[in-house]
Short mmCIF file of N, CA and C in Angstrom, two decimals:
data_model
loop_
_atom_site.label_atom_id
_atom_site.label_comp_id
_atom_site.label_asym_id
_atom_site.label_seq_id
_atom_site.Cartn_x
_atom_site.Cartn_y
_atom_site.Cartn_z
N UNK D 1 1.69 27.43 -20.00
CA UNK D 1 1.09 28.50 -19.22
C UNK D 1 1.90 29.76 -19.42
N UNK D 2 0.94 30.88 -19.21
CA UNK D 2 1.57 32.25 -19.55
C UNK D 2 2.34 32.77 -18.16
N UNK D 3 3.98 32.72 -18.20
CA UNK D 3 4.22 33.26 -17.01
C UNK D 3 4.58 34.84 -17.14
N UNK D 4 4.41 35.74 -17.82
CA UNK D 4 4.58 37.06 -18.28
C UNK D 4 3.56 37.84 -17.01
N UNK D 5 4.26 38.18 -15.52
CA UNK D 5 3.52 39.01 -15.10
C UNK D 5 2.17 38.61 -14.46
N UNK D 6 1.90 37.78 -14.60
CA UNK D 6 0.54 37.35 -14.02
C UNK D 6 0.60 36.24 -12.71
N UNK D 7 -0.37 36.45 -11.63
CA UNK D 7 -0.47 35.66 -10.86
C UNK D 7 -1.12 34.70 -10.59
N UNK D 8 -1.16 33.84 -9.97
CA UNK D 8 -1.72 32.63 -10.18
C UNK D 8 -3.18 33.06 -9.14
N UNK D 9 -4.10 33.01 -9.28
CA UNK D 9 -5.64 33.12 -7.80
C UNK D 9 -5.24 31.30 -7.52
N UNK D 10 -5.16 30.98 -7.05
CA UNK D 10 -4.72 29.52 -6.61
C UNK D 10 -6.39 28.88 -5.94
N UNK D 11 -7.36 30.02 -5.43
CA UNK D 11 -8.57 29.81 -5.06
C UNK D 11 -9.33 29.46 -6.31
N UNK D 12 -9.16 30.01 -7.66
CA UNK D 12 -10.02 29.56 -8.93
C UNK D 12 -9.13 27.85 -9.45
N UNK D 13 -7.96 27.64 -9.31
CA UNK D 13 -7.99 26.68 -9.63
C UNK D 13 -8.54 25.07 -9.05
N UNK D 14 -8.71 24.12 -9.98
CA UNK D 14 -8.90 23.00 -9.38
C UNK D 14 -7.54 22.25 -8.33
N UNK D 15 -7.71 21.26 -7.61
CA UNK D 15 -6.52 20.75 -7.15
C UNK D 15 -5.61 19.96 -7.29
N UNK D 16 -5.60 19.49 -9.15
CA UNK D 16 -5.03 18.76 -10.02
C UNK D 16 -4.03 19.67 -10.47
N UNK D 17 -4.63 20.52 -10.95
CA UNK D 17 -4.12 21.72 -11.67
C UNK D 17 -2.73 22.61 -11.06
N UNK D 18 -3.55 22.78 -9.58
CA UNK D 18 -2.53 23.18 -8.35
C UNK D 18 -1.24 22.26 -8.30
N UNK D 19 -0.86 21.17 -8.04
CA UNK D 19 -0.32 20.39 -8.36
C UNK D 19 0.23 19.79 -9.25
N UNK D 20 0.11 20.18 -10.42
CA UNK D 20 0.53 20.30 -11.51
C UNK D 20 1.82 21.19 -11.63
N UNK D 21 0.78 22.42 -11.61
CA UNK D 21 1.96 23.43 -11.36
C UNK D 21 3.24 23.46 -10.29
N UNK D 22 2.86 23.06 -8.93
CA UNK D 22 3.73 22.71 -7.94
C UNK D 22 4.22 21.35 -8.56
N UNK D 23 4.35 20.95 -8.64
CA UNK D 23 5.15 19.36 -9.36
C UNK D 23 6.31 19.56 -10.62
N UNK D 24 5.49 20.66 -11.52
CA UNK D 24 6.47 20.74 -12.39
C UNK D 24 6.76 22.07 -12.65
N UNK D 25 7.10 22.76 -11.22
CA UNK D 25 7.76 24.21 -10.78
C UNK D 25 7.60 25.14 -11.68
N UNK D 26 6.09 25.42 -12.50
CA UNK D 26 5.30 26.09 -12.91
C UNK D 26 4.56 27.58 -12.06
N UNK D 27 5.85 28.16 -11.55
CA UNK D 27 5.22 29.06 -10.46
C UNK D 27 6.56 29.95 -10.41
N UNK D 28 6.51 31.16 -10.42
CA UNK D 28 7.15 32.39 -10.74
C UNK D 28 8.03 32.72 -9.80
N UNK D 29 7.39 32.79 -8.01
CA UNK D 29 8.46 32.76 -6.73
C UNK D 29 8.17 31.92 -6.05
N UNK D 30 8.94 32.52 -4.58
CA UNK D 30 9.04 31.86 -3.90
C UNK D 30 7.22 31.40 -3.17
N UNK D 31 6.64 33.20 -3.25
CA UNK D 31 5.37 33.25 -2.72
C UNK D 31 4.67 32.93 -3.34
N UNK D 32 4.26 32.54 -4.82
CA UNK D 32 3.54 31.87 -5.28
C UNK D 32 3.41 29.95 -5.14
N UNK D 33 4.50 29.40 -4.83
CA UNK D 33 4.91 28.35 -4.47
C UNK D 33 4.48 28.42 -3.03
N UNK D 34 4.33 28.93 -2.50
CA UNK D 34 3.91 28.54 -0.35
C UNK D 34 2.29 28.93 -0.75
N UNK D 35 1.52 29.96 -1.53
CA UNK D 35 0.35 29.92 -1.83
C UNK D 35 -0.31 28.74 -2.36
N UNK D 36 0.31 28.07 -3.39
CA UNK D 36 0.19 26.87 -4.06
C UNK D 36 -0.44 25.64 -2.71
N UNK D 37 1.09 25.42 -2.19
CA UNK D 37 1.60 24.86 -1.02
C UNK D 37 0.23 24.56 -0.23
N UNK D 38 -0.07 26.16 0.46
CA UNK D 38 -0.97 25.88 1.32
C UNK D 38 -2.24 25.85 0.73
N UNK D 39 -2.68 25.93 -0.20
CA UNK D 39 -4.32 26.00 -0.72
C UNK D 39 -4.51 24.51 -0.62
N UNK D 40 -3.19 23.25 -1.13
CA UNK D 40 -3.22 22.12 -1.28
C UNK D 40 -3.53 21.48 0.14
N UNK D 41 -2.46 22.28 0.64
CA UNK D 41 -2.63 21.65 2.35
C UNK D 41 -4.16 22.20 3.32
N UNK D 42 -5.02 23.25 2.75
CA UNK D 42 -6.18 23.42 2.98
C UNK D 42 -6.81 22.92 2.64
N UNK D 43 -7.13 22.39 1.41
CA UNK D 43 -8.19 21.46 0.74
C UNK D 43 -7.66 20.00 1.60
N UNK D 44 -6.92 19.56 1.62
CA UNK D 44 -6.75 18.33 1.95
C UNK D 44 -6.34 17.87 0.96
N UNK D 45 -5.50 18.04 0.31
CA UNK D 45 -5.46 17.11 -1.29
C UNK D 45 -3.83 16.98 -1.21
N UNK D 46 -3.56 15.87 -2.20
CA UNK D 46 -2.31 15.80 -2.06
C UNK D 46 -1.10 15.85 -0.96
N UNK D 47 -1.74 15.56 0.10
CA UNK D 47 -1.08 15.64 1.27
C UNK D 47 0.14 14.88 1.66
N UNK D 48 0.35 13.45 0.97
CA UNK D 48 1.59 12.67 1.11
C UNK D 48 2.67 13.65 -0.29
N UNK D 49 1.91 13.69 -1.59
CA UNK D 49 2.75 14.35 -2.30
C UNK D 49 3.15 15.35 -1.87
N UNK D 50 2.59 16.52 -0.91
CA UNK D 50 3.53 17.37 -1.26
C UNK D 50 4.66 17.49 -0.09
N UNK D 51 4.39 16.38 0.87
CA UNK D 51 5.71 15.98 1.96
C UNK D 51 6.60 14.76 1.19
N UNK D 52 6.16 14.19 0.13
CA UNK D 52 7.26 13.66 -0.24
C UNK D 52 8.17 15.03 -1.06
N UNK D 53 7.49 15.95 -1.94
CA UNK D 53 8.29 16.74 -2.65
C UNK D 53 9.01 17.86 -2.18
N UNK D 54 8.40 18.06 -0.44
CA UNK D 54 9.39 18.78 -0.10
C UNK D 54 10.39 17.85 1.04
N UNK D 55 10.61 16.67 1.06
CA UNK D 55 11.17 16.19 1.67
C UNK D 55 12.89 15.61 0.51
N UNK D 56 12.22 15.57 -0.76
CA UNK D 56 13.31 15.41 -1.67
C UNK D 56 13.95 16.72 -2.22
N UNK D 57 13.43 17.99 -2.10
CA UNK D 57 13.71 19.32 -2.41
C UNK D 57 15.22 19.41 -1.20
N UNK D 58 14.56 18.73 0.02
CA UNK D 58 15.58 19.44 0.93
C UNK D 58 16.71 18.34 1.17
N UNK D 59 16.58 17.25 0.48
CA UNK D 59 17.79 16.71 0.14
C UNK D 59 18.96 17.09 -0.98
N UNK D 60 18.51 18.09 -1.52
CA UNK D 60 19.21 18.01 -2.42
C UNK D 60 20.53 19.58 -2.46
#
């Protein structure tokens, strides 16, 4: 993915995709990462993943 300047619309992507990117820290800041975050936690998707991944983030 092209990270040169561009933002992610997190509303055009699918919720594989979203997760993708959040999984393998494919995301530029901090605010693109809590956008990510919550579009996932709006759809309903991925909801154990992304409390396991921020539950191992803050172990570390």
């Amino acid at each position: 993915m092209n990270n040169q300047n561009s933002e992610i619309n997190v509303k055009n992507l699918c919720s594989r995709k979203l997760w993708e990117l959040l999984k393998n820290a494919e995301w530029q800041n901090n605010a693109e990462r809590f956008a990510i975050e919550q579009e996932l936690s709006g759809r309903r998707h991925y909801l154990r993943e992304l409390k396991q991944l921020s539950s191992r983030e803050t172990m570390h």
